[in-house]
Tab-separated table of N, CA and C in Angstrom:
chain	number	residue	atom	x	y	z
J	15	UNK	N	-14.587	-3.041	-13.746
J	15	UNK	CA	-14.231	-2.459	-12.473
J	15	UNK	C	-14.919	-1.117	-12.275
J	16	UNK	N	-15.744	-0.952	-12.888
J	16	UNK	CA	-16.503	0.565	-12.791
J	16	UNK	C	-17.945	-0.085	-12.313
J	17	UNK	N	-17.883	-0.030	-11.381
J	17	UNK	CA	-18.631	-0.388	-10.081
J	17	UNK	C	-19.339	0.906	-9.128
J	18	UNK	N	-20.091	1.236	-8.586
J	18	UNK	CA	-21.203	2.300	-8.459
J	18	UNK	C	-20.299	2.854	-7.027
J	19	UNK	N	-19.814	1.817	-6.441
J	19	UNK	CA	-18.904	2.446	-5.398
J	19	UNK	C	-17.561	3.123	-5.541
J	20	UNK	N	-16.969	2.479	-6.364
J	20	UNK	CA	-15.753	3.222	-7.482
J	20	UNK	C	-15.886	4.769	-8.066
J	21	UNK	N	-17.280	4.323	-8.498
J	21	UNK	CA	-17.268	5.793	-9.426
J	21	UNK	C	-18.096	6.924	-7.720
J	22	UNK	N	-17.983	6.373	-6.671
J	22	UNK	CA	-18.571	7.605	-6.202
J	22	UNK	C	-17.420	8.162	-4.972
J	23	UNK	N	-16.798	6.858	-4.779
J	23	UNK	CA	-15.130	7.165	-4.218
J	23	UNK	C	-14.487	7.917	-4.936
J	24	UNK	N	-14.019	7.366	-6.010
J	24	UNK	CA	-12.950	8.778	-7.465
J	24	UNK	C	-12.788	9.813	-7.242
J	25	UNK	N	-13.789	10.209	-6.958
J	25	UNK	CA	-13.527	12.174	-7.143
J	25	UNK	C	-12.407	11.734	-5.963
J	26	UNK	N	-13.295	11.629	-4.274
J	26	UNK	CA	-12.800	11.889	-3.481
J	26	UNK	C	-10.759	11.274	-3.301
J	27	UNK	N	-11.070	10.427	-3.832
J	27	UNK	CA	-9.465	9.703	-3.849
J	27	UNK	C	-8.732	10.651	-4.565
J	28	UNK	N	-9.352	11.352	-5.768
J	28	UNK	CA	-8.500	11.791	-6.534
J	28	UNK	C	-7.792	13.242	-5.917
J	29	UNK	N	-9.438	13.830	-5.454
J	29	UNK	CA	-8.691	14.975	-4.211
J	29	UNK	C	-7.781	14.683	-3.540
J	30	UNK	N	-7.298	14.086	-2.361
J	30	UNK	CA	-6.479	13.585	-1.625
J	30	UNK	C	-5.477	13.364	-2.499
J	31	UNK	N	-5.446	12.572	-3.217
J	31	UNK	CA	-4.761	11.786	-4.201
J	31	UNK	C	-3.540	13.791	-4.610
J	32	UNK	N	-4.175	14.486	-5.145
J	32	UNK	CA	-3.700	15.716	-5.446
J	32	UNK	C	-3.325	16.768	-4.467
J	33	UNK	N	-3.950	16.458	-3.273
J	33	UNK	CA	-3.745	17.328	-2.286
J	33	UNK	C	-2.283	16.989	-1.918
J	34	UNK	N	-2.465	15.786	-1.360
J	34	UNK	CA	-0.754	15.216	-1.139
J	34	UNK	C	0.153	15.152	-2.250
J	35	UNK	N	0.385	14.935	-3.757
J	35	UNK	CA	1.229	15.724	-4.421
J	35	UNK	C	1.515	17.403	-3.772
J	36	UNK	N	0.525	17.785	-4.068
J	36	UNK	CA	1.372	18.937	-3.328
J	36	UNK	C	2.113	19.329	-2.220
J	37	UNK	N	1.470	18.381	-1.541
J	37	UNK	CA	2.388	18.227	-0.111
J	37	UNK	C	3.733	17.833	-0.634
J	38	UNK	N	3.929	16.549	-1.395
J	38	UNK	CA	5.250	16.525	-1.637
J	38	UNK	C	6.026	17.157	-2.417
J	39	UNK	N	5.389	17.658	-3.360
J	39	UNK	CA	5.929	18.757	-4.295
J	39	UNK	C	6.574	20.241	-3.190
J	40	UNK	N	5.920	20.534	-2.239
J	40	UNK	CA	6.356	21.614	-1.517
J	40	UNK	C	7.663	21.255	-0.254
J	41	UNK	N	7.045	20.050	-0.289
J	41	UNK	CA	7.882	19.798	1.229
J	41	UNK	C	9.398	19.348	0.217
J	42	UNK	N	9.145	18.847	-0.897
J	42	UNK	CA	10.792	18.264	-1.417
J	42	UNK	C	11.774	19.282	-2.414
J	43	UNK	N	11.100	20.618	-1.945
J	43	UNK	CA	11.756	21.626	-2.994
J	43	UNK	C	12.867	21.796	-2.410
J	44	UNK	N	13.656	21.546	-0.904
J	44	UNK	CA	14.662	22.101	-0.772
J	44	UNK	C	15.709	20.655	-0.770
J	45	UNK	N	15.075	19.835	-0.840
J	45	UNK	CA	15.715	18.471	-0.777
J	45	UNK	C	15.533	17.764	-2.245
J	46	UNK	N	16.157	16.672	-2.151
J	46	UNK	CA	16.166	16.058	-4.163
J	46	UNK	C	14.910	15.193	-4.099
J	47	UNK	N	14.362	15.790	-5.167
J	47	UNK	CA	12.800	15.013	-5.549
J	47	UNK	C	11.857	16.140	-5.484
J	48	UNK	N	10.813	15.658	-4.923
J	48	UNK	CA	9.496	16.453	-4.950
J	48	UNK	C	8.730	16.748	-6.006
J	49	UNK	N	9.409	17.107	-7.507
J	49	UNK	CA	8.568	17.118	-8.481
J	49	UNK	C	8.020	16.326	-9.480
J	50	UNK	N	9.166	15.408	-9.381
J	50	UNK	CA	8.784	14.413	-9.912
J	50	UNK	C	7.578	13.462	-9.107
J	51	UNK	N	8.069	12.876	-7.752
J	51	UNK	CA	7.023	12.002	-7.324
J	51	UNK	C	5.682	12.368	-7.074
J	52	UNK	N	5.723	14.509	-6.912
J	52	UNK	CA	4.583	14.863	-6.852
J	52	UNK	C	3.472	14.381	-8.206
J	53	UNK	N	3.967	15.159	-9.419
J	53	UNK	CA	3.585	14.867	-10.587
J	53	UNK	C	2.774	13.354	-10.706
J	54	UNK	N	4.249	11.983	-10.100
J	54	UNK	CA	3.581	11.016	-10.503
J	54	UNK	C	2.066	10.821	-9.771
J	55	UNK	N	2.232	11.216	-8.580
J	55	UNK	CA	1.277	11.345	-7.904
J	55	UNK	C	-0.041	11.395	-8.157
J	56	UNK	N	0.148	13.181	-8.577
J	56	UNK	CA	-1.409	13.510	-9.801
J	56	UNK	C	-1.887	13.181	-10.557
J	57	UNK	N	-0.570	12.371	-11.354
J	57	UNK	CA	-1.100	11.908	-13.107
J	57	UNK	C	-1.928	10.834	-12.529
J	58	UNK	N	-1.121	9.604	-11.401
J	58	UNK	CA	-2.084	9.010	-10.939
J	58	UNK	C	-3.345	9.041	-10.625
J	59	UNK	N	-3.708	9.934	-9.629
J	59	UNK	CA	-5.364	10.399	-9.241
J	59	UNK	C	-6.125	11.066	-10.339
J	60	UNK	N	-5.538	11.363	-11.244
J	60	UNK	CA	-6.215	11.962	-12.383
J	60	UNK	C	-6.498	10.561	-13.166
J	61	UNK	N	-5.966	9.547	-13.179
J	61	UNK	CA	-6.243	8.414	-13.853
J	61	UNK	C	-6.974	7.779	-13.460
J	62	UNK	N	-7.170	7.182	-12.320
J	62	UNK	CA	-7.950	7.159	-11.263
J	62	UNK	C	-9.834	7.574	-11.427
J	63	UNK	N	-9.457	8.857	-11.487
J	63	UNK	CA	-10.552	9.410	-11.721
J	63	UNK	C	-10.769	9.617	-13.338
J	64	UNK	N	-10.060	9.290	-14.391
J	64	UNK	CA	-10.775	8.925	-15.623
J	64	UNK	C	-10.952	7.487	-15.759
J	65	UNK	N	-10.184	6.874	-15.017
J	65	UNK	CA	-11.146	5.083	-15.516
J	65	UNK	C	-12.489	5.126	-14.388
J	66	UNK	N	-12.888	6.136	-13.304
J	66	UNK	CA	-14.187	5.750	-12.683
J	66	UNK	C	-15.401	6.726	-13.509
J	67	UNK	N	-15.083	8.404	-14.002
J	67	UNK	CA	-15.665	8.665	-15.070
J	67	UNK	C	-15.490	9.220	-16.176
J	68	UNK	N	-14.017	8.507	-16.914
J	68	UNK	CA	-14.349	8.646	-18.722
J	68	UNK	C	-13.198	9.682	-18.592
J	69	UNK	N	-13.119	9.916	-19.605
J	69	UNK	CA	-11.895	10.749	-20.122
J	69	UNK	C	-12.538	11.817	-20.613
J	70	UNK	N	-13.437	12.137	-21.062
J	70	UNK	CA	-13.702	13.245	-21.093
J	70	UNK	C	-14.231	14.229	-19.657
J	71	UNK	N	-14.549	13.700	-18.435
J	71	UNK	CA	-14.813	14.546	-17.327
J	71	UNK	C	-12.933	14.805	-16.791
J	72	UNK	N	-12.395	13.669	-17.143
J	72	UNK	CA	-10.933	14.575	-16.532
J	72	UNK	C	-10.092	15.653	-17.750
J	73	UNK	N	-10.479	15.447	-18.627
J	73	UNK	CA	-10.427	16.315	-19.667
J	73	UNK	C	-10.869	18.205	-19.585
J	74	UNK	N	-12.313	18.085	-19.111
J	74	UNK	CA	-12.955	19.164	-18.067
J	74	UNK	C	-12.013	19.752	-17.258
J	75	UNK	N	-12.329	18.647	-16.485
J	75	UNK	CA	-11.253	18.796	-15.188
J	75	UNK	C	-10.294	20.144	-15.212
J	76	UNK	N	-9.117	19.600	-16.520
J	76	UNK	CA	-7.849	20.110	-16.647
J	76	UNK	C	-8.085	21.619	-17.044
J	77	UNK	N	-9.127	21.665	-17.946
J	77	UNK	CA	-8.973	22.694	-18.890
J	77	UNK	C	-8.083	23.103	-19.082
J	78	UNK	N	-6.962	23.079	-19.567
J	78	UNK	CA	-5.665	22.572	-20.554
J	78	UNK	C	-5.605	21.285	-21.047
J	79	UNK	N	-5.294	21.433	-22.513
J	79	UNK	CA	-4.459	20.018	-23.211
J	79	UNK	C	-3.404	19.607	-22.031
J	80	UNK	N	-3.551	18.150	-21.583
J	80	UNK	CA	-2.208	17.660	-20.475
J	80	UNK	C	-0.845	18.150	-21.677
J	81	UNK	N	-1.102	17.899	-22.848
J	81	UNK	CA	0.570	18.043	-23.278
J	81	UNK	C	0.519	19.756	-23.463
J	82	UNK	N	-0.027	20.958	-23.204
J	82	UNK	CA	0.084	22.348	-22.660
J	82	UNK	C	1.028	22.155	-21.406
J	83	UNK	N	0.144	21.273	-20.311
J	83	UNK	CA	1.110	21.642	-19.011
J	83	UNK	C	1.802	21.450	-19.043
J	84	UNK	N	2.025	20.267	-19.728
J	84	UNK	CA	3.681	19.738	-20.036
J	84	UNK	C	4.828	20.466	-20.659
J	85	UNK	N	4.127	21.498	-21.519
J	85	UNK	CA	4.762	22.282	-22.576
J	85	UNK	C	5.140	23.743	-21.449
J	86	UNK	N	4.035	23.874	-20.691
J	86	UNK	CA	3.881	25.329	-19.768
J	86	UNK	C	5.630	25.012	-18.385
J	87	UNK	N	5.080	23.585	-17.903
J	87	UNK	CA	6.282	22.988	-17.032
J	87	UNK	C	7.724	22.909	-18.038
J	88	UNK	N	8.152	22.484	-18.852
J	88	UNK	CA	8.939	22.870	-19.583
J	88	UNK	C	9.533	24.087	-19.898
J	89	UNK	N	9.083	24.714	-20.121
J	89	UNK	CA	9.435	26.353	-20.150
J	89	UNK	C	9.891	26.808	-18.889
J	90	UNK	N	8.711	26.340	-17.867
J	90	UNK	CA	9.084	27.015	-16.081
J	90	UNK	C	10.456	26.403	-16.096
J	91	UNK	N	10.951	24.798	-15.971
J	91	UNK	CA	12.388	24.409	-16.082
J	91	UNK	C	13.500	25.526	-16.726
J	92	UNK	N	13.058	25.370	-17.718
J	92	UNK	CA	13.955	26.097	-18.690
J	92	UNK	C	14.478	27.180	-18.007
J	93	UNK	N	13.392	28.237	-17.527
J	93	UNK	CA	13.725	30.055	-17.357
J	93	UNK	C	14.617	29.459	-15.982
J	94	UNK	N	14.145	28.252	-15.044
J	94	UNK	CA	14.813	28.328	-13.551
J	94	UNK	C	16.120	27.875	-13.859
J	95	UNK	N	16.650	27.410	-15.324
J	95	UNK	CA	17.860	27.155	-15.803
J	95	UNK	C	18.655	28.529	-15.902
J	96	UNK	N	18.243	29.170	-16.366
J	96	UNK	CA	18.662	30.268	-17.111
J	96	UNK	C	18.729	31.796	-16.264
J	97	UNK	N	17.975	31.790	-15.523
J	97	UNK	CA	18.550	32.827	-14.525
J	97	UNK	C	19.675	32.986	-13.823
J	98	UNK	N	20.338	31.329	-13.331
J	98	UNK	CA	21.795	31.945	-13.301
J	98	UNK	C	22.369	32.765	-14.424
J	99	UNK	N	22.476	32.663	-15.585
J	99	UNK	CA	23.146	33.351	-16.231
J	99	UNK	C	22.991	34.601	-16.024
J	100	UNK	N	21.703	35.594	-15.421
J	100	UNK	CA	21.728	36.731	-15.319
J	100	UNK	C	22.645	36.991	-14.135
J	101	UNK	N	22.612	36.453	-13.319
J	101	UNK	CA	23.435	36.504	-12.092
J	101	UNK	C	24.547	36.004	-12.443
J	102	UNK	N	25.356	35.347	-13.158
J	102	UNK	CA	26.632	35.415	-13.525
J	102	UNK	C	27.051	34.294	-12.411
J	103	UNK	N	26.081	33.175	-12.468
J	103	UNK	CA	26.899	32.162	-11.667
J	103	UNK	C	26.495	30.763	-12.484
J	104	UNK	N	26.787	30.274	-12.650
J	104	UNK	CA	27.183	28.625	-12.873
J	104	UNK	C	25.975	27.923	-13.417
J	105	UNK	N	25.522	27.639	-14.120
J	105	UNK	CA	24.610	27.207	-15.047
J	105	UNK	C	23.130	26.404	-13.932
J	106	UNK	N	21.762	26.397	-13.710
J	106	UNK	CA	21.395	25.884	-12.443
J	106	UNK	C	21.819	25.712	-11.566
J	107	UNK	N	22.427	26.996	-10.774
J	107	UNK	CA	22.734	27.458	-9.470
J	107	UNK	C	21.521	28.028	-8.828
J	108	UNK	N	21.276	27.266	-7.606
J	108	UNK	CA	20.084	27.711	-6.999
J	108	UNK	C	20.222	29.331	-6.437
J	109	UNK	N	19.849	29.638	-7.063
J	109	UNK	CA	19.354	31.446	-6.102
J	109	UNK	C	18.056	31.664	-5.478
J	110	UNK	N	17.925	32.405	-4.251
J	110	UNK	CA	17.200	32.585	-3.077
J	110	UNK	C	16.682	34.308	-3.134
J	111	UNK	N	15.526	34.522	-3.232
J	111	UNK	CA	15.150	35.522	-2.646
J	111	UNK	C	14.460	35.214	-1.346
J	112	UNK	N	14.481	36.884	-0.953
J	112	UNK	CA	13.723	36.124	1.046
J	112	UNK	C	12.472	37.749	0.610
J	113	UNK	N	11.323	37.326	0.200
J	113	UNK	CA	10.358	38.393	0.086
J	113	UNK	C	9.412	38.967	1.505
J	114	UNK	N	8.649	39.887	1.730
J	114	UNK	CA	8.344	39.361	2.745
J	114	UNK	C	6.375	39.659	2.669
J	115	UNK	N	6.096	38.829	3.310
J	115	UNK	CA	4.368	38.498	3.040
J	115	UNK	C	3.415	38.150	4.424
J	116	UNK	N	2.829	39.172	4.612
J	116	UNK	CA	1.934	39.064	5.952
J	116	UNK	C	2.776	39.176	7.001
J	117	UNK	N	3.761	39.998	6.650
J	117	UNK	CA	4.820	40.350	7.801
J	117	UNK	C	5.777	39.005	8.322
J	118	UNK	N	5.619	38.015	7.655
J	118	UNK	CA	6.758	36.647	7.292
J	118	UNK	C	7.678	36.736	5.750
J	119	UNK	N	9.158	36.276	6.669
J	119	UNK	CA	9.901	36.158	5.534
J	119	UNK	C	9.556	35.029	4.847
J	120	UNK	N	9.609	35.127	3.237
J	120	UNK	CA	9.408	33.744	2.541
J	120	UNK	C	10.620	33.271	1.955
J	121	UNK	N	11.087	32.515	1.865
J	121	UNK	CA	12.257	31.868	0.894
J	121	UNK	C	11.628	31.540	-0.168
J	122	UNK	N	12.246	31.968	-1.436
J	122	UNK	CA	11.587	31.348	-2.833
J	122	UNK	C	13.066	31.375	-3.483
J	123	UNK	N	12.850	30.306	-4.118
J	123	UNK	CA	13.678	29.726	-4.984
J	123	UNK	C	13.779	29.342	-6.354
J	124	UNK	N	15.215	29.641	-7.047
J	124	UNK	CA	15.230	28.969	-8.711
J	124	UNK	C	14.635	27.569	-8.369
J	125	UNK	N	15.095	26.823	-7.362
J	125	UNK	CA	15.408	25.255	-7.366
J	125	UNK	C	13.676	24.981	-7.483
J	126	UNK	N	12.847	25.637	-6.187
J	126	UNK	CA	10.919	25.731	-6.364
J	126	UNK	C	10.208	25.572	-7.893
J	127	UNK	N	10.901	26.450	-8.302
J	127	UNK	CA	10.474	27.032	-9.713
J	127	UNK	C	10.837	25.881	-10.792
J	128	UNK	N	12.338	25.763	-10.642
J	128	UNK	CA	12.444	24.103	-11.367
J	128	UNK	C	11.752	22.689	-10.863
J	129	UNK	N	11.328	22.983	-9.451
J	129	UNK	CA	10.420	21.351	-9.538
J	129	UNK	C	9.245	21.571	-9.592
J	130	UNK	N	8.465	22.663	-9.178
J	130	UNK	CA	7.129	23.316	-10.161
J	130	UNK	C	7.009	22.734	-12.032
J	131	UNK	N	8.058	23.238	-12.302
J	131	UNK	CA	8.396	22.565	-13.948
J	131	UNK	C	8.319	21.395	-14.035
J	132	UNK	N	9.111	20.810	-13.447
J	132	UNK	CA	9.396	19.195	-13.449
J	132	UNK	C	7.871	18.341	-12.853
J	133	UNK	N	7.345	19.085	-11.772
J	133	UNK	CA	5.782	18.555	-11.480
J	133	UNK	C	5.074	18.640	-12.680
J	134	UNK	N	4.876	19.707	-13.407
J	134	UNK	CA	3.759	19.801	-14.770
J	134	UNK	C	3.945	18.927	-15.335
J	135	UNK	N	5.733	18.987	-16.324
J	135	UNK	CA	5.994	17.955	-16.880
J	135	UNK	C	5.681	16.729	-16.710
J	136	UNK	N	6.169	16.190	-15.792
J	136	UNK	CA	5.097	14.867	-15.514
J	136	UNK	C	3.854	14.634	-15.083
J	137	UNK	N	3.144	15.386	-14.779
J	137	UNK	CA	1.941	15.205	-15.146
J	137	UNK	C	1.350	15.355	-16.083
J	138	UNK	N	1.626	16.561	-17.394
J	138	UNK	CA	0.904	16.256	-18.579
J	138	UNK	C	1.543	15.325	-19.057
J	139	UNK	N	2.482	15.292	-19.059
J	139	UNK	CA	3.491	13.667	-19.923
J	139	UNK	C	2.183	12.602	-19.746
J	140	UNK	N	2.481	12.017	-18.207
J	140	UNK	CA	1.332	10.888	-17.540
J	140	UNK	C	0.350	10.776	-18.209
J	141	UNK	N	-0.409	12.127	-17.816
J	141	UNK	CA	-1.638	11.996	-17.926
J	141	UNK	C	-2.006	11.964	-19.230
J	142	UNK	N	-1.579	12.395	-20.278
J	142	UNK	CA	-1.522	12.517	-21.889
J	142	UNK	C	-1.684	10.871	-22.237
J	143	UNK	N	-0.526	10.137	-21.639
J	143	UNK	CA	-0.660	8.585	-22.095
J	143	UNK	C	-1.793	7.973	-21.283
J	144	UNK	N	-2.229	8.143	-20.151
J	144	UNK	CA	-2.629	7.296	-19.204
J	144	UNK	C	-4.318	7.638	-19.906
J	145	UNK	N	-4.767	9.225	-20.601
J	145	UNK	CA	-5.946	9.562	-21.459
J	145	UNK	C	-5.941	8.896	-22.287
J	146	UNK	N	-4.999	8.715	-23.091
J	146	UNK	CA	-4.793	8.218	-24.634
J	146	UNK	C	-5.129	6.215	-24.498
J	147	UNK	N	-4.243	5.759	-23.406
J	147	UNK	CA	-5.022	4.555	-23.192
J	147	UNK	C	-5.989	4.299	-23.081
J	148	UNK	N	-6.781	5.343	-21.454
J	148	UNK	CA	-7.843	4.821	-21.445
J	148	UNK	C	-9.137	4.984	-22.346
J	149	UNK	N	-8.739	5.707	-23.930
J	149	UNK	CA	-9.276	6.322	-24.675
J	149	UNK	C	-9.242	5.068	-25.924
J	150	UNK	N	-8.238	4.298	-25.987
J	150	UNK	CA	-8.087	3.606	-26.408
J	150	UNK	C	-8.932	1.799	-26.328
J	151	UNK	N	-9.232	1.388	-24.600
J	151	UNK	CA	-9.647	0.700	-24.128
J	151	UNK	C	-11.147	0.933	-24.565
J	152	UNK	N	-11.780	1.791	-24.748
J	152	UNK	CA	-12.908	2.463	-24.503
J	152	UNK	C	-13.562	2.259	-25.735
J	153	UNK	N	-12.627	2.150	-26.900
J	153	UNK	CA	-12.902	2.444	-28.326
J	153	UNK	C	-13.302	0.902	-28.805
């Protein structure tokens, strides 16, 4: 299936492919989901684009080990756990700052920050196995 039209589509699918994770990753932070389906999203187009060229150009790509981001998203979870406790409320209780930027208020959130985490996580998770297969096939 690595066909001359495949490998010159890839990149471009995979862009898109990542652009819209983020779309859903942003648009589902105040609602349930978003980081996860974003994630699956990416790991996808990142796969995508290592079965059209090789595992080592999405390897490039990352510059991080996928199981780093995974390890980096993990941690982000963790701290958006744990700041309630500084605030003295209820164990992952969403808290809100309203900052303000280019003369617009922003809403930022623990809850952002935990599906930021939860996006990495599954994508280095994914992408770690989905390398390791196609690394495997290859061999």
């Amino acid at each position: 299936m690595n066909t001359l039209i495949f490998r010159t589509v890839a990149p471009f699918l995979t862009a898109l492919m990542l652009l819209f994770s983020f779309f859903v990753l942003l648009r589902g932070h105040n609602e349930p989901g978003g980081g996860f389906i974003g994630g699956l999203i990416a790991a996808s187009g990142l796969a995508v684009y290592g079965i059209a060229r090789g595992v080592s150009a999405v390897r490039r790509s990352l510059f991080f080990h996928p199981l780093s981001i995974a390890g980096a998203g993990l941690l982000l979870s963790t701290i958006a756990g744990l700041l309630s406790i500084f605030f003295a409320v209820p164990f992952m209780t969403g808290l809100w700052i309203y900052p303000k930027l280019f003369g617009a208020e922003v809403p930022l959130s623990s809850v952002l920050l935990f599906d930021i985490g939860v996006y990495l996580v599954v994508l280095g998770a994914i992408t770690s196995i989905a390398l390791a297969l196609e690394e495997k096939e290859v061999e």
